[in-house]
Structure formats: structure tokens, C-alpha cells
CSV table of C-alpha atoms in Angstrom, one decimal:
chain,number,residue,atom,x,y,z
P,133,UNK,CA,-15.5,-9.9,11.9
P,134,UNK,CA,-13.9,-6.6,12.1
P,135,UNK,CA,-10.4,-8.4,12.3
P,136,UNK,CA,-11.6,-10.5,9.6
P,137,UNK,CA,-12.6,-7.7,6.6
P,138,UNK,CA,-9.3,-5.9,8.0
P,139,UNK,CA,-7.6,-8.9,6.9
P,140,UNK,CA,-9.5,-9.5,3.3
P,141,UNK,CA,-8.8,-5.5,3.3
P,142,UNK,CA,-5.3,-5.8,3.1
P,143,UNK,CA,-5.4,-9.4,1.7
P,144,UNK,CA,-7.3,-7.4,-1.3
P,145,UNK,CA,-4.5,-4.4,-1.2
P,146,UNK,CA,-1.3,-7.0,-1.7
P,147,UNK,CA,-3.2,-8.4,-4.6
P,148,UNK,CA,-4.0,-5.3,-6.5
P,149,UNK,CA,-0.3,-4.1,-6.0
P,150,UNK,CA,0.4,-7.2,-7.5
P,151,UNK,CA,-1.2,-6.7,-10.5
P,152,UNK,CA,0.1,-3.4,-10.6
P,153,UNK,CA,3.4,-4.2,-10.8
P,154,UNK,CA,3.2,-5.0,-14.8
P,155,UNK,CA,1.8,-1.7,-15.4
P,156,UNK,CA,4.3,0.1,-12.9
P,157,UNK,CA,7.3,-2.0,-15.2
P,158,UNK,CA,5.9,-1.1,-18.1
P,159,UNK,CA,6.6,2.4,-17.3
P,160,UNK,CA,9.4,3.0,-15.4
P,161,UNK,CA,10.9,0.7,-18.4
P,162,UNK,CA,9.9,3.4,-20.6
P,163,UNK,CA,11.2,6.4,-18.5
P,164,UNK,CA,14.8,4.7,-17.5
P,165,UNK,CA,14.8,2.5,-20.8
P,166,UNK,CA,17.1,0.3,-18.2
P,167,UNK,CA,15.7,-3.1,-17.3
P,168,UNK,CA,17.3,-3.5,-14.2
P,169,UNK,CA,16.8,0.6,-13.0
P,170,UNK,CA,13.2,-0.3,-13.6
P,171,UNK,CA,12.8,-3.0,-11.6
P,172,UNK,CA,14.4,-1.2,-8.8
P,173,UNK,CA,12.0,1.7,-9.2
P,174,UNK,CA,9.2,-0.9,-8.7
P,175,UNK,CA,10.2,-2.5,-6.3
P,176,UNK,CA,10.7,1.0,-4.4
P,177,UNK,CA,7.5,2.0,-5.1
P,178,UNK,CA,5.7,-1.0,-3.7
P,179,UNK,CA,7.6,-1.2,-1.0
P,180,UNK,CA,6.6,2.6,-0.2
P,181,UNK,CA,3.2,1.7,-1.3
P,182,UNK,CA,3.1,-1.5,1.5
P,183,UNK,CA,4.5,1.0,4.2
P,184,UNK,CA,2.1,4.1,3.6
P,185,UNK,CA,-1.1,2.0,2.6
P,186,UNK,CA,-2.6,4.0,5.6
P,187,UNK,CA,-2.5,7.1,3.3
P,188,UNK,CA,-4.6,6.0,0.4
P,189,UNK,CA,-8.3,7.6,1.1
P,190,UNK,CA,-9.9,6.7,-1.9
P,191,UNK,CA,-8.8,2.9,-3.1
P,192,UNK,CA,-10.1,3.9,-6.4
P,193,UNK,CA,-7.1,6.1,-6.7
P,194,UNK,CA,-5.2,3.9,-6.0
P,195,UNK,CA,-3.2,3.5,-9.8
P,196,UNK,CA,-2.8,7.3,-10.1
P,197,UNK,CA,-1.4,6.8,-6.2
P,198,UNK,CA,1.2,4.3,-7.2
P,199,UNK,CA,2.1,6.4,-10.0
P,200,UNK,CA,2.8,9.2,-8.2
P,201,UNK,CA,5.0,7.0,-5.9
P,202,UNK,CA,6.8,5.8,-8.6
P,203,UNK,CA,7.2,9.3,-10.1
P,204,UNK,CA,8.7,10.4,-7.2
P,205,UNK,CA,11.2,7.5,-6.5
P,206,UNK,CA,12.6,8.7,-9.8
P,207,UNK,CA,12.9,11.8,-9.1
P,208,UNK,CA,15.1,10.3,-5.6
P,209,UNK,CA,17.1,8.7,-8.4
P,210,UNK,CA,17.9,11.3,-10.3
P,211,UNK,CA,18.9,13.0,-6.8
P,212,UNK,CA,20.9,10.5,-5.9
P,213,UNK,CA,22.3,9.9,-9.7
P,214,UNK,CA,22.9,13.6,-10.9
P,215,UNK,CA,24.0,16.7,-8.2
P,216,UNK,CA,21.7,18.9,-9.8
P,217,UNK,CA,21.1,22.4,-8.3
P,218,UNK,CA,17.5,22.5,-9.2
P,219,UNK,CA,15.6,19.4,-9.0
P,220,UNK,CA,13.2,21.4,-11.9
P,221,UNK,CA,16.1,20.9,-14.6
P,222,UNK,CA,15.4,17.1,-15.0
P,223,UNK,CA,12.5,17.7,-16.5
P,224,UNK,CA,14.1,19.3,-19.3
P,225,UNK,CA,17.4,16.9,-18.9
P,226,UNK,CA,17.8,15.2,-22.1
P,227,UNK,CA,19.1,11.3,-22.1
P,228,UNK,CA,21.0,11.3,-25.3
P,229,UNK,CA,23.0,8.1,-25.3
P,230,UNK,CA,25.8,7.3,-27.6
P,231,UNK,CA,24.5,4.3,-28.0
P,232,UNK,CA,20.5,3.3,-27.7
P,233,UNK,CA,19.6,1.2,-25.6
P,234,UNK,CA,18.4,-1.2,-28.5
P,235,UNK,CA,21.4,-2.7,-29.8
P,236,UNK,CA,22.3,-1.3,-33.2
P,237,UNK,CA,20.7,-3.9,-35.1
P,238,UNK,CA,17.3,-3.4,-33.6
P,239,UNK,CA,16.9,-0.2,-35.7
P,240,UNK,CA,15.8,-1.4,-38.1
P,241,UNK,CA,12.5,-3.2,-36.2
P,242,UNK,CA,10.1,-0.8,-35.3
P,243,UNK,CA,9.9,-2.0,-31.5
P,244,UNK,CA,13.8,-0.8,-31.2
P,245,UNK,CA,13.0,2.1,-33.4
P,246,UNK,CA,9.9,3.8,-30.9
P,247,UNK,CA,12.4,3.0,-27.7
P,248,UNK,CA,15.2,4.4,-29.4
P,249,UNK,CA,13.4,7.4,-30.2
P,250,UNK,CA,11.5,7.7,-26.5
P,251,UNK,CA,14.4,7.6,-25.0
P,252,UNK,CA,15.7,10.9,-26.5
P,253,UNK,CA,12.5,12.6,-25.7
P,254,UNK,CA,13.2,14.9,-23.0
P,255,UNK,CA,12.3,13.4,-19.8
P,256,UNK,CA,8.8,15.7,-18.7
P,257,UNK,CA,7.8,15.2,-22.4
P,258,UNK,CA,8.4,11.3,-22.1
P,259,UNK,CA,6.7,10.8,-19.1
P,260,UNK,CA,3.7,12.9,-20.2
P,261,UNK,CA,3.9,10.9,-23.2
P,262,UNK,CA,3.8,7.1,-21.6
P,263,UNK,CA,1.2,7.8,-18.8
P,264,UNK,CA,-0.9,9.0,-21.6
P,265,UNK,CA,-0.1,6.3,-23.9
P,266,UNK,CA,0.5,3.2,-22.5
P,267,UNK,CA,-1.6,3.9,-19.5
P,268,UNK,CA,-4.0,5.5,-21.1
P,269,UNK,CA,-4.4,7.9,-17.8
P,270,UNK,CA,-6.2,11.3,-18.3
P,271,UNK,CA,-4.5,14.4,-18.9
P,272,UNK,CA,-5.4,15.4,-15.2
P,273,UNK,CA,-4.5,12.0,-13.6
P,274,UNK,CA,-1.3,12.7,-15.2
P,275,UNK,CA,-1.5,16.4,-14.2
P,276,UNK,CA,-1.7,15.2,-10.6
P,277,UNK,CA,1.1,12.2,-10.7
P,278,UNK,CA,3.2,15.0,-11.9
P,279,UNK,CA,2.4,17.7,-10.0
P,280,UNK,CA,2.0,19.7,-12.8
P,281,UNK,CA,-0.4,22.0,-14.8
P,282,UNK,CA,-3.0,20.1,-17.3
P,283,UNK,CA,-1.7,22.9,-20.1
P,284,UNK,CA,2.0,22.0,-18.9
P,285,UNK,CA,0.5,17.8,-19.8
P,286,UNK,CA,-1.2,19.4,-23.1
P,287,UNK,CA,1.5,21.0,-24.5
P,288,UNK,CA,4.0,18.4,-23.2
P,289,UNK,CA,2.3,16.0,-25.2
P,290,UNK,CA,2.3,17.5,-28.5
P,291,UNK,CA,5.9,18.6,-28.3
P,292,UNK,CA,6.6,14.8,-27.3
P,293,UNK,CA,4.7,13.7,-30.1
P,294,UNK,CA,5.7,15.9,-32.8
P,295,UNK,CA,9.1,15.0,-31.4
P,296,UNK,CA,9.1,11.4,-31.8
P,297,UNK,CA,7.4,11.5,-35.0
P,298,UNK,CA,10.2,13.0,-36.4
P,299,UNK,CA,12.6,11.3,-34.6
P,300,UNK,CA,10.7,8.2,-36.3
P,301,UNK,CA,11.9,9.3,-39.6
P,302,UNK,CA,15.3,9.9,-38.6
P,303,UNK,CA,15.9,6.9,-37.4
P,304,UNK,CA,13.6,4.7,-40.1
P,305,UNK,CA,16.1,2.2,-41.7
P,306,UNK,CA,17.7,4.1,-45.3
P,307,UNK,CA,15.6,2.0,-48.1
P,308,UNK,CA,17.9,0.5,-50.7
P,309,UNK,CA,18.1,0.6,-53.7
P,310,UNK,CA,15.9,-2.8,-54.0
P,311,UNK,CA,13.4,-1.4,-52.1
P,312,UNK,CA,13.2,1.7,-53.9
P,313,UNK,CA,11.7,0.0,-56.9
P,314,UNK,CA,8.2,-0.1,-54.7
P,315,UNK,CA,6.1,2.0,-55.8
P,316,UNK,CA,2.1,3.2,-54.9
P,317,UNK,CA,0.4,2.3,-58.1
P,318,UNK,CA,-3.3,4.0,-58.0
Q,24,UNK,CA,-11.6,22.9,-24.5
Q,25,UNK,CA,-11.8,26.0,-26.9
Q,26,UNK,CA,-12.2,25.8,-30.7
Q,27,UNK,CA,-11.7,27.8,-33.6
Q,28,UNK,CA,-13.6,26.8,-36.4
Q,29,UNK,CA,-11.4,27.9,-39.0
Q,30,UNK,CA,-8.3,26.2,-37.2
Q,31,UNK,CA,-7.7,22.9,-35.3
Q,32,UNK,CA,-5.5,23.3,-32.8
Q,33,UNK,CA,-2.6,20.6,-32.2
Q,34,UNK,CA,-3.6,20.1,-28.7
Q,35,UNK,CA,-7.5,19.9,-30.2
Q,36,UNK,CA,-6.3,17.0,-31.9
Q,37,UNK,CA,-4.5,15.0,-29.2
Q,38,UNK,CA,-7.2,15.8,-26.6
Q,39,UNK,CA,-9.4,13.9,-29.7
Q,40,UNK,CA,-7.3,10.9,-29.9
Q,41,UNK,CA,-6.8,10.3,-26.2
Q,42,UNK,CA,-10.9,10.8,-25.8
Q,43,UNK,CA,-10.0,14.1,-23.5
Q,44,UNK,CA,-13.2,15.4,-25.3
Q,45,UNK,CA,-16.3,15.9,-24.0
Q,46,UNK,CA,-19.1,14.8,-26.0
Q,47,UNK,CA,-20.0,18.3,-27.5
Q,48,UNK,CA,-16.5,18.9,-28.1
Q,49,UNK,CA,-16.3,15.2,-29.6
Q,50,UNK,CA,-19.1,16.0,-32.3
Q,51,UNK,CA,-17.2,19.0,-33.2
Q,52,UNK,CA,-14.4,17.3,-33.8
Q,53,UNK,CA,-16.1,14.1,-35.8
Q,54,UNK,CA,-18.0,16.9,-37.8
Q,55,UNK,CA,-14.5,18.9,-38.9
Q,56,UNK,CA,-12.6,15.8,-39.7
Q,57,UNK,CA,-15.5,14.4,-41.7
Q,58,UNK,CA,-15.1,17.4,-43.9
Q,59,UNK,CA,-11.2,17.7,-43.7
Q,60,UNK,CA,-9.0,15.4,-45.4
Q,61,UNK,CA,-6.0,17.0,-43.7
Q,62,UNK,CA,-6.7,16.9,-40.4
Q,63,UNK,CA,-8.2,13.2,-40.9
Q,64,UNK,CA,-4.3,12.6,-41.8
Q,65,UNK,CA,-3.4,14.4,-39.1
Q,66,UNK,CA,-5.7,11.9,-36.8
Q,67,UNK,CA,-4.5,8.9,-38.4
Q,68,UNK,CA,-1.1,9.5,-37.6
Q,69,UNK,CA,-1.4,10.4,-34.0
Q,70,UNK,CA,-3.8,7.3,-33.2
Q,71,UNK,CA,-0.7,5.4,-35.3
Q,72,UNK,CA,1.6,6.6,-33.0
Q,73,UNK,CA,-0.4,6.0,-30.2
Q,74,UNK,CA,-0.4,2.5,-31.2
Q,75,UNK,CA,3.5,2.1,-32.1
Q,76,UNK,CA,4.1,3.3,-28.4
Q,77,UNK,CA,1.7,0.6,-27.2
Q,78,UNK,CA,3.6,-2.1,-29.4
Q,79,UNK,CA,6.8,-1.1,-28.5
Q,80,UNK,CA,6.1,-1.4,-24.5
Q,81,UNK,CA,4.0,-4.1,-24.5
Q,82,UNK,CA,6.5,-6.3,-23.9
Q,83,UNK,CA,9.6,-4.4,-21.9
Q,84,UNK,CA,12.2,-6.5,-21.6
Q,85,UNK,CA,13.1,-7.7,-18.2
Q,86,UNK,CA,15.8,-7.5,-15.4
Q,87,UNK,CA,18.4,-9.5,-16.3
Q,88,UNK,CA,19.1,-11.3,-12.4
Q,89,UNK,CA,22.6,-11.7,-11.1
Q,90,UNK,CA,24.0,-8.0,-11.8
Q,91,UNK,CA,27.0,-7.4,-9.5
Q,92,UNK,CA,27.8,-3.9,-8.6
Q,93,UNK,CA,24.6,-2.4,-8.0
Q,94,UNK,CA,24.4,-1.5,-4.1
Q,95,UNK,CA,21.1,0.3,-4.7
Q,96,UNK,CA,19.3,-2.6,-6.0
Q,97,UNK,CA,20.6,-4.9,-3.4
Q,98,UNK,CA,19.0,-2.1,-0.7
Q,99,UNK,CA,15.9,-1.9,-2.3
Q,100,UNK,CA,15.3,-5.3,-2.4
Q,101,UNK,CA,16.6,-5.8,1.6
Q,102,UNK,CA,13.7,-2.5,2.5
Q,103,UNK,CA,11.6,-4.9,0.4
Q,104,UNK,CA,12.2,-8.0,2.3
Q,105,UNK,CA,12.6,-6.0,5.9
Q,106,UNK,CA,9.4,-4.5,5.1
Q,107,UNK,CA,7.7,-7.8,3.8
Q,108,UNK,CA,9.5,-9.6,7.3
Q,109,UNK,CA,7.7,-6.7,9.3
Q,110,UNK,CA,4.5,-7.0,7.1
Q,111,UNK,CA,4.7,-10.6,8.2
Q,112,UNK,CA,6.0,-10.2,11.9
Q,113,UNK,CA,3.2,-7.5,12.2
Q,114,UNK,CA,0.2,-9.5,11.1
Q,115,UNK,CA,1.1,-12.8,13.3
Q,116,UNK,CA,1.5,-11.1,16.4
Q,117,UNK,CA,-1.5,-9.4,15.9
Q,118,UNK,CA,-3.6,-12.8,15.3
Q,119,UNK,CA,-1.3,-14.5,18.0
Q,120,UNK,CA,-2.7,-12.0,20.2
Q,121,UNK,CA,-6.5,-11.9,19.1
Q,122,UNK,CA,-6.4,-15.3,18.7
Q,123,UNK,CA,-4.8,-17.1,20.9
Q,124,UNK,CA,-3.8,-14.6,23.5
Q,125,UNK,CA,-0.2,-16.3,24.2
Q,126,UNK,CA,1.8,-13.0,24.1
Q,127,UNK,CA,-1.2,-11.6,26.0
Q,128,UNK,CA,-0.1,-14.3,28.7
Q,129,UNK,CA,3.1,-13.9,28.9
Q,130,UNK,CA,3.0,-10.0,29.3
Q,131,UNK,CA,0.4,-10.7,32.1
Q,132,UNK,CA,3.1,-13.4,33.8
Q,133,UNK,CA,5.7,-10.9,33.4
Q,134,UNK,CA,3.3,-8.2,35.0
Q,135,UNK,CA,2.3,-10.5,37.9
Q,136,UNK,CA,6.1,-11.5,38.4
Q,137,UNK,CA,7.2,-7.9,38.3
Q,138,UNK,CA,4.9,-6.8,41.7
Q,139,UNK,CA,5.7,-10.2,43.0
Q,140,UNK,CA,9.3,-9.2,42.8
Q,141,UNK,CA,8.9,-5.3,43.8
Q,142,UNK,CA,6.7,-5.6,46.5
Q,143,UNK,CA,9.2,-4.9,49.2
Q,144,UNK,CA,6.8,-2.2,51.4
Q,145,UNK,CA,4.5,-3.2,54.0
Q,146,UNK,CA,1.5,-2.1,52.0
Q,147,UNK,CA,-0.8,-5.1,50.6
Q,148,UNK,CA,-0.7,-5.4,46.9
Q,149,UNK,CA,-4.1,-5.2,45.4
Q,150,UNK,CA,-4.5,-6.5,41.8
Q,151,UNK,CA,-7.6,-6.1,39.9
Q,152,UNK,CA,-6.9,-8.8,36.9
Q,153,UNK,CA,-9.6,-8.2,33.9
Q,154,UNK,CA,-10.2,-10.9,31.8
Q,155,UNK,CA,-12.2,-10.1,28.7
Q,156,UNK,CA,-11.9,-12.7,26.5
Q,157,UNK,CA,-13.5,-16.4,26.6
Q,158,UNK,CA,-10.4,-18.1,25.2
Q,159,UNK,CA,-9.8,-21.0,27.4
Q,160,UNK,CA,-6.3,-20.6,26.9
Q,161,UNK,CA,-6.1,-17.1,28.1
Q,162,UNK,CA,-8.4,-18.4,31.0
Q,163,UNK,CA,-6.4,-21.1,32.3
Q,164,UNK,CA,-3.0,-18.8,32.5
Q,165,UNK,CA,-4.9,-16.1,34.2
Q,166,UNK,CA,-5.8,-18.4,36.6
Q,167,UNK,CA,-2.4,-20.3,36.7
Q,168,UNK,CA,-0.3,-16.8,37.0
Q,169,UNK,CA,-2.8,-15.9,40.3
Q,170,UNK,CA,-2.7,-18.8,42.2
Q,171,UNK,CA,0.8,-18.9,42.0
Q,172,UNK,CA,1.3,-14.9,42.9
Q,173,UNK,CA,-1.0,-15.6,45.5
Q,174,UNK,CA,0.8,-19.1,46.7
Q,175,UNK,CA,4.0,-16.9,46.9
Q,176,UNK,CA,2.7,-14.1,49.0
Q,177,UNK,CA,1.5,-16.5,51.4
Q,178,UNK,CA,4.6,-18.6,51.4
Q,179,UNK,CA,6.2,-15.3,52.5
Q,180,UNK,CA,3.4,-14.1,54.8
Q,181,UNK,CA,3.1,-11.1,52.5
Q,182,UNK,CA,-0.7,-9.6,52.1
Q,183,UNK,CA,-2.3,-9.4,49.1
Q,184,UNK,CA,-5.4,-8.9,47.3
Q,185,UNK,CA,-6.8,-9.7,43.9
Q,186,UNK,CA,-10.2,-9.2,42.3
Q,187,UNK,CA,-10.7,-10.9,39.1
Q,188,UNK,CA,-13.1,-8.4,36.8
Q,189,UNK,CA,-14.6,-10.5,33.6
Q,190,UNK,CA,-16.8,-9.1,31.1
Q,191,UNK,CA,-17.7,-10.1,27.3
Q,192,UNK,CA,-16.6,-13.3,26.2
Q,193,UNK,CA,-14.6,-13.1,29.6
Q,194,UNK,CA,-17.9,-13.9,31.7
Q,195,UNK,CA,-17.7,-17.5,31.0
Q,196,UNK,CA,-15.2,-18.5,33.4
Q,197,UNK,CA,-18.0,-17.3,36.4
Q,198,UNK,CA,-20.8,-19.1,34.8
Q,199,UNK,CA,-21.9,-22.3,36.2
Q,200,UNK,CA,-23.0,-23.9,33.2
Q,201,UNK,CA,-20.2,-23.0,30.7
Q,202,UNK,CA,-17.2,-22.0,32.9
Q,203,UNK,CA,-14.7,-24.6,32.1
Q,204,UNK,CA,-12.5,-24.2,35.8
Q,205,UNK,CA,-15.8,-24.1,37.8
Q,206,UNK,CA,-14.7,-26.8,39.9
Q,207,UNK,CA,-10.8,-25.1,40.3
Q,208,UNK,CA,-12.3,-21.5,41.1
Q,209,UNK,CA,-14.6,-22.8,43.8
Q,210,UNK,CA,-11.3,-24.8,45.5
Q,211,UNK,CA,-9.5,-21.7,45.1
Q,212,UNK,CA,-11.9,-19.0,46.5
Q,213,UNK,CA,-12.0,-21.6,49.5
Q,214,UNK,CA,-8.3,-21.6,49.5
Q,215,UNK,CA,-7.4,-18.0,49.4
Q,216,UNK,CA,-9.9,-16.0,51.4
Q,217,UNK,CA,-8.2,-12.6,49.6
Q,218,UNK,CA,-9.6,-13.7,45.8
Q,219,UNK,CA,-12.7,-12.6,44.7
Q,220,UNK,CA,-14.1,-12.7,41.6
Q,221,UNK,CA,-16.5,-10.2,39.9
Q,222,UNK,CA,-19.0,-10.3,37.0
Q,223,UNK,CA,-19.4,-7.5,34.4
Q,224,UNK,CA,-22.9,-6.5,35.3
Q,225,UNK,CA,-23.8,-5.0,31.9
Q,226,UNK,CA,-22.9,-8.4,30.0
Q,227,UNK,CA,-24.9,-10.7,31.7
Q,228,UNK,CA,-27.8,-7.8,31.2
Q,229,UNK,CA,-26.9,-8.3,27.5
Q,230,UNK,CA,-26.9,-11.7,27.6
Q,231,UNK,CA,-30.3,-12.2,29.1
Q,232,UNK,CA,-31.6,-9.6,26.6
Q,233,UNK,CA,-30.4,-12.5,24.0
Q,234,UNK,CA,-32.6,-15.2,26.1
Q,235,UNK,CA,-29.0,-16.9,27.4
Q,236,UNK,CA,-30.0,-18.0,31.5
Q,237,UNK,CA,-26.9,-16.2,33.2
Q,238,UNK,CA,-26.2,-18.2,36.5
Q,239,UNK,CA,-23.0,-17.7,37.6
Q,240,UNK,CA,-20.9,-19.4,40.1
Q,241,UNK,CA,-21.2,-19.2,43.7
Q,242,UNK,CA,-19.5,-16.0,45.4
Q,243,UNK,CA,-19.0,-14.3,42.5
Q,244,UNK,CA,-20.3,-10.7,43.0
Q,245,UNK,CA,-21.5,-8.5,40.4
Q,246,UNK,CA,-20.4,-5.2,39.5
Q,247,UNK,CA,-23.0,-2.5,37.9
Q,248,UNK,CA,-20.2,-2.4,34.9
Q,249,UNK,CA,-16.4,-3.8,34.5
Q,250,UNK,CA,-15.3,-0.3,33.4
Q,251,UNK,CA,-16.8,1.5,37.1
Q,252,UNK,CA,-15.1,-1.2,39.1
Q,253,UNK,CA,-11.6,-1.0,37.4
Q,254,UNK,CA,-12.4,2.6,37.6
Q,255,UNK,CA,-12.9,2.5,41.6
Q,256,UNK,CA,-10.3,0.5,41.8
Q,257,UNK,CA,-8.0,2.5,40.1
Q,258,UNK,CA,-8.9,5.0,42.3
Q,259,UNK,CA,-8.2,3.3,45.1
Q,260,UNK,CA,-4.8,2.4,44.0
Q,261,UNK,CA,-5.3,-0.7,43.1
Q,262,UNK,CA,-2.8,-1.9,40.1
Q,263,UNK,CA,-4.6,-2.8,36.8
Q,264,UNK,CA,-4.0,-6.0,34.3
Q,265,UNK,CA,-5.8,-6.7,31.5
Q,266,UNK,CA,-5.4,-10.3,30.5
């Protein structure tokens, strides 16, 4: 019997990694805005999950876990990617691309227009901004996946967002003159 | 979370759209957007947000396959499968081992082989073999693996002694009325005068507890536990396998 819940145990552990792996996509998609980058990072981070399974206390934790793993396989990225002196800096390291990672056309929909912008969000304000957003994880889940203050998550945020909002309007597609002719009638 | 009445702080705000808020702080907030048209603007356009990054990720597009030129994908996914191959490797030698006990066999052949081979002193070898499990499998090559250790050392006029120990499930190869190799213990006792075979005392205590009538097979002596003979046989130097 004991063999037996072992087995359902970890049985049960394969398929809630499993269904993790959208959610773990989703973001890493977000962060990297680089399909194939992502799907590395996941696949990294379940394959660390897999391995260290032993270390998870509370299964309950277990999203805010993976998160964390996932978190820090990006920083191992960046490590590997950039020869940064201070690992710190990447939070503040700024992805500006010459070109989004939308192609140009997709400006002008709103789906290419968020990325776009999300993307040039610094990278501590972006991922504050998708763990809170698409995850909808609590400012101290996110505090802990980061290993940072819940201020440091607060004000993150609100920089993040008052960033992309403007960024929003930047990039929002120049109305012609056609469509200047709307107007609000009251 | 801290309020001033007169001002609603940014992070007030967010906290308020990302239900941060406890509920005291939540009817504060309700109250001063009810009477503020500003900030109820100022809500609106986060929770839009909120909702544009939620359309714009639902849907991420995904890994276009074949990609050449990307060793660190290719390793990932090779730690991936080595760790899934290990996963895999892992989990059926552990059921080959509870279940069926053929590694368990072979490790015990390879055991009784190995004194077989490095017996060259004049000293007898004494074996205490303890067989815990009621597998019939795991029985039958215990009882194959001695009788042919003990067939060799007489071939070679070499002494040797060997106590079988069972307890738990183990118990059923000394009881009359379940042991499957009743018949094949009783030849072989006869045969080799240096077997003996030994009963876990404590099981068959448990198992007439239960109601089960414990009658085991003839010559089989009982021990007061499995664990205090393998321990006094230890003692006396005897060398230990656990089928």
C-alpha cells in the first residue's frame, strides 16, 4: 500500500507539472517574448522540478515553487547570455529591440501592441507585472518567486503599469484622416 | 495597507484592482471611488489594462520545431529525456525489485557465487540466508542458489554451513500447509545434514493473533525473533544475505 500511494504520489506530481506547463509558457513567453527561449526555460524548469521533487514541503506551493524555478533558470540564462558583473543589473536591463518581436504589421492589433510594449518594460518591472497579471499570483507569492521585498513588487508594479500605459499610446496606430471624422456625440 | 483620506495612493489603487485589499481596506476603497469620478477613471483603466495583458498572453505563440543552431535547447531537452530515462529506469527497478524480486536474485546468486569462489581458508563458511518475502519466485532461487552452493562445497569436500532465517511473508516457505517446496525442503534437509532452516518467532505469534493455524514443517526450529538470530549470527561471524 505504501509503494502504492508513493506511486499515485508521484503519478499525481507528473500530472500537475503537466498542467503547469501552459501557465509556465505563458510566462516565460512574456519575459523572453522568444518562442523557442521559452520553451527551453520550461522545459528547464520541469526538468529541475522532476529532479528536486524531494524538496517541495507543502504541495500546495507547489505553482509559486515552479515559479521560482523558472525564475531562476532565467536568471542562468541571462548568466550564460550576458557577462554581467552584477547579476542585480538585469533587473534593471532594458530589452529594447530594433525591431519588436511582433512583426511590423502587428502594431496595429492590440495583441502585438501589449507585447510590443511588455517587452520594453524593464525586465524586474515586467516580471512583477506578468506574475501579477496573467497569473494572478499575490504581491507576496511574487515577493517570494523573486526574492524580493513586497514594496520592491508594489512599486514595481505601478512603475510597470504607468509604463506600458504610455507606451500603449506611443505605439497606438496614427488615426487617419478617415478616422478622424469620429466623433463622441453626447 | 495605509490610507490617506484626502489622497489615493497609486499603489492603493493597484493593491484594489489585484484584490491585495483586505476587506476593511476594500470598503474604503469602494466607498472613495463611489464618490470620486477620477479615481473611478483611474480604476477602469488599470482593470483595462489588466485585461489587455490577459488578451495578449492568452494565446503565446509557440516554438517553432526544427531550429538549427541552438546547442542549449538541444541540452535541455537531452537533461530532459536523461532525466525522464532515469525517472523511468528508477521506478522499474524499484517495482522489479518489490515485485518480483529478480534483481534481488541475481544479487543474492552473485553473493553466494562470490564466497563460493573466495573461500580458499580452512575455516567453514557459515551463511545465514534471510528470506523475507513470500514471492514464490524469490523462494524458488533462494532455494536453487543453496543447493547448488552447497552441492559445490561437497563436490570439493569443503565445509559449510547455512541457516535459512524467514520471517513476514517469508514464513510461508516453512509452513506445511502453504509452503509451496515443502516436499523439496524435506529431501534437502535429508540431503545436506549442514541446512537448517529457522522460523521468525514473532510472525508466527502475529499470525496466530490473526486466527491463521501456524504449523510449520518438520525440523524447522524457531527463533524468539529473525532480527536476534541474524544478530547472533552476525556475531558469530556468520556472513549475512538478505534474499
Amino acid at each position: 500500500m505504501k509503494i502504492l500511494s508513493l506511486f499515485s504520489r508521484s503519478h499525481g506530481f507528473h500530472d500537475q507539472l503537466q498542467q503547469s506547463r501552459v501557465r509556465l509558457y505563458r510566462v516565460a513567453y512574456s519575459w523572453s517574448h522568444d518562442a523557442a527561449l521559452a520553451d527551453d526555460l520550461v522545459q528547464e524548469t520541469l526538468s529541475k522540478a522532476l529532479k528536486n521533487h524531494g524538496q517541495l514541503r507543502e504541495p500546495e506551493m507547489l505553482n509559486s515553487w515552479l515559479f521560482s524555478i523558472l525564475t531562476n533558470c532565467w536568471r542562468d540564462h541571462f548568466r550564460q547570455q550576458r557577462e554581467m558583473e552584477d547579476i542585480e543589473e538585469i533587473e534593471d536591463y532594458r530589452c529594447v529591440h530594433e525591431t519588436t518581436p511582433e512583426d511590423e504589421h502587428a502594431q496595429t492589433q492590440i495583441v502585438g501592441r501589449v507585447r510590443g510594449a511588455v517587452a520594453r518594460l524593464a525586465l524586474g518591472q515586467r516580471q512583477v507585472l506578468t506574475l501579477v497579471d496573467l497569473e494572478e499570483f499575490s504581491y507576496v507569492e511574487v515577493a517570494a518567486i523573486l526574492e524580493i521585498p513586497v514594496g520592491t513588487v508594489m512599486s514595481r508594479l505601478c512603475r510597470a503599469r504607468r509604463a506600458l500605459k504610455e507606451m500603449l499610446q506611443e505605439l497606438a496606430p496614427v488615426h487617419s484622416a478617415q478616422v478622424s471624422h469620429i466623433r463622441r456625440v453626447k | 495597507m495605509k490610507r490617506d483620506d484626502r489622497f489615493v495612493s497609486d499603489e492603493f489603487l493597484h493593491a484594489f484592482v489585484d484584490d491585495q485589499l483586505d476587506a476593511a481596506e476594500k470598503s474604503q476603497a469602494f466607498d472613495a471611488i463611489g464618490h470620486d469620478d477620477t479615481l473611478k477613471e483611474r480604476v477602469c483603466e488599470l482593470r483595462g489594462l489588466k485585461e489587455m495583458m490577459k488578451h495578449a498572453y492568452a494565446h503565446p505563440p509557440t516554438r517553432v520545431p526544427a531550429v538549427k543552431g541552438r546547442r542549449s535547447r538541444a541540452s535541455y531537452l537531452q537533461a530532459l529525456a536523461a532525466c525522464l530515462l532515469l525517472c523511468i529506469g528508477g521506478a522499474s527497478g524499484w517495482f522489479a525489485h518489490v515485485w518480483t524480486g529478480v534483481g534481488s536474485d541475481r544479487e543474492m546468486a552473485r553473493l553466494l557465487q562470490s564466497v563460493q569462489r573466495n573461500d580458499i581458508g580452512g575455516e567453514p563458511q557459515k551463511l545465514i540466508v534471510h528470506v523475507s518475502s513470500s514471492n514464490p519466485v524469490r523462494l524458488k532461487s533462494a532455494l536453487d542458489e543453496t543447493e547448488s552452493l552447497l552441492d559445490a562445497y561437497r563436490r570439493t569436500n569443503r565445509p559449510l554451513q547455512v541457516e535459512i532465517i524467514a520471517n513476514g511473508g517469508g514464513v510461508d516457505l516453512l509452513r506445511a500447509d502453504v509452503s509451496p517446496y515443502a516436499k523439496r525442503i524435506g529431501m534437502m534437509q535429508e540431503k545436506y545434514p549442514n541446512l537448517g532452516f529457522m522460523a521468525c518467532g514473532q510472525t508466527i505469534k502475529k499470525l496466530r493473533e490473526k486466527g491463521v493455524d501456524v504449523q510449520l514443517l518438520p525440523h524447522t526450529g524457531v527463533a524468539s525473533s529473525a532480527l536476534d538470530q541474524i544478530t547472533r549470527r552476525l556475531k558469530q561471524d556468520w556472513v549475512y544475505i538478505k534474499v
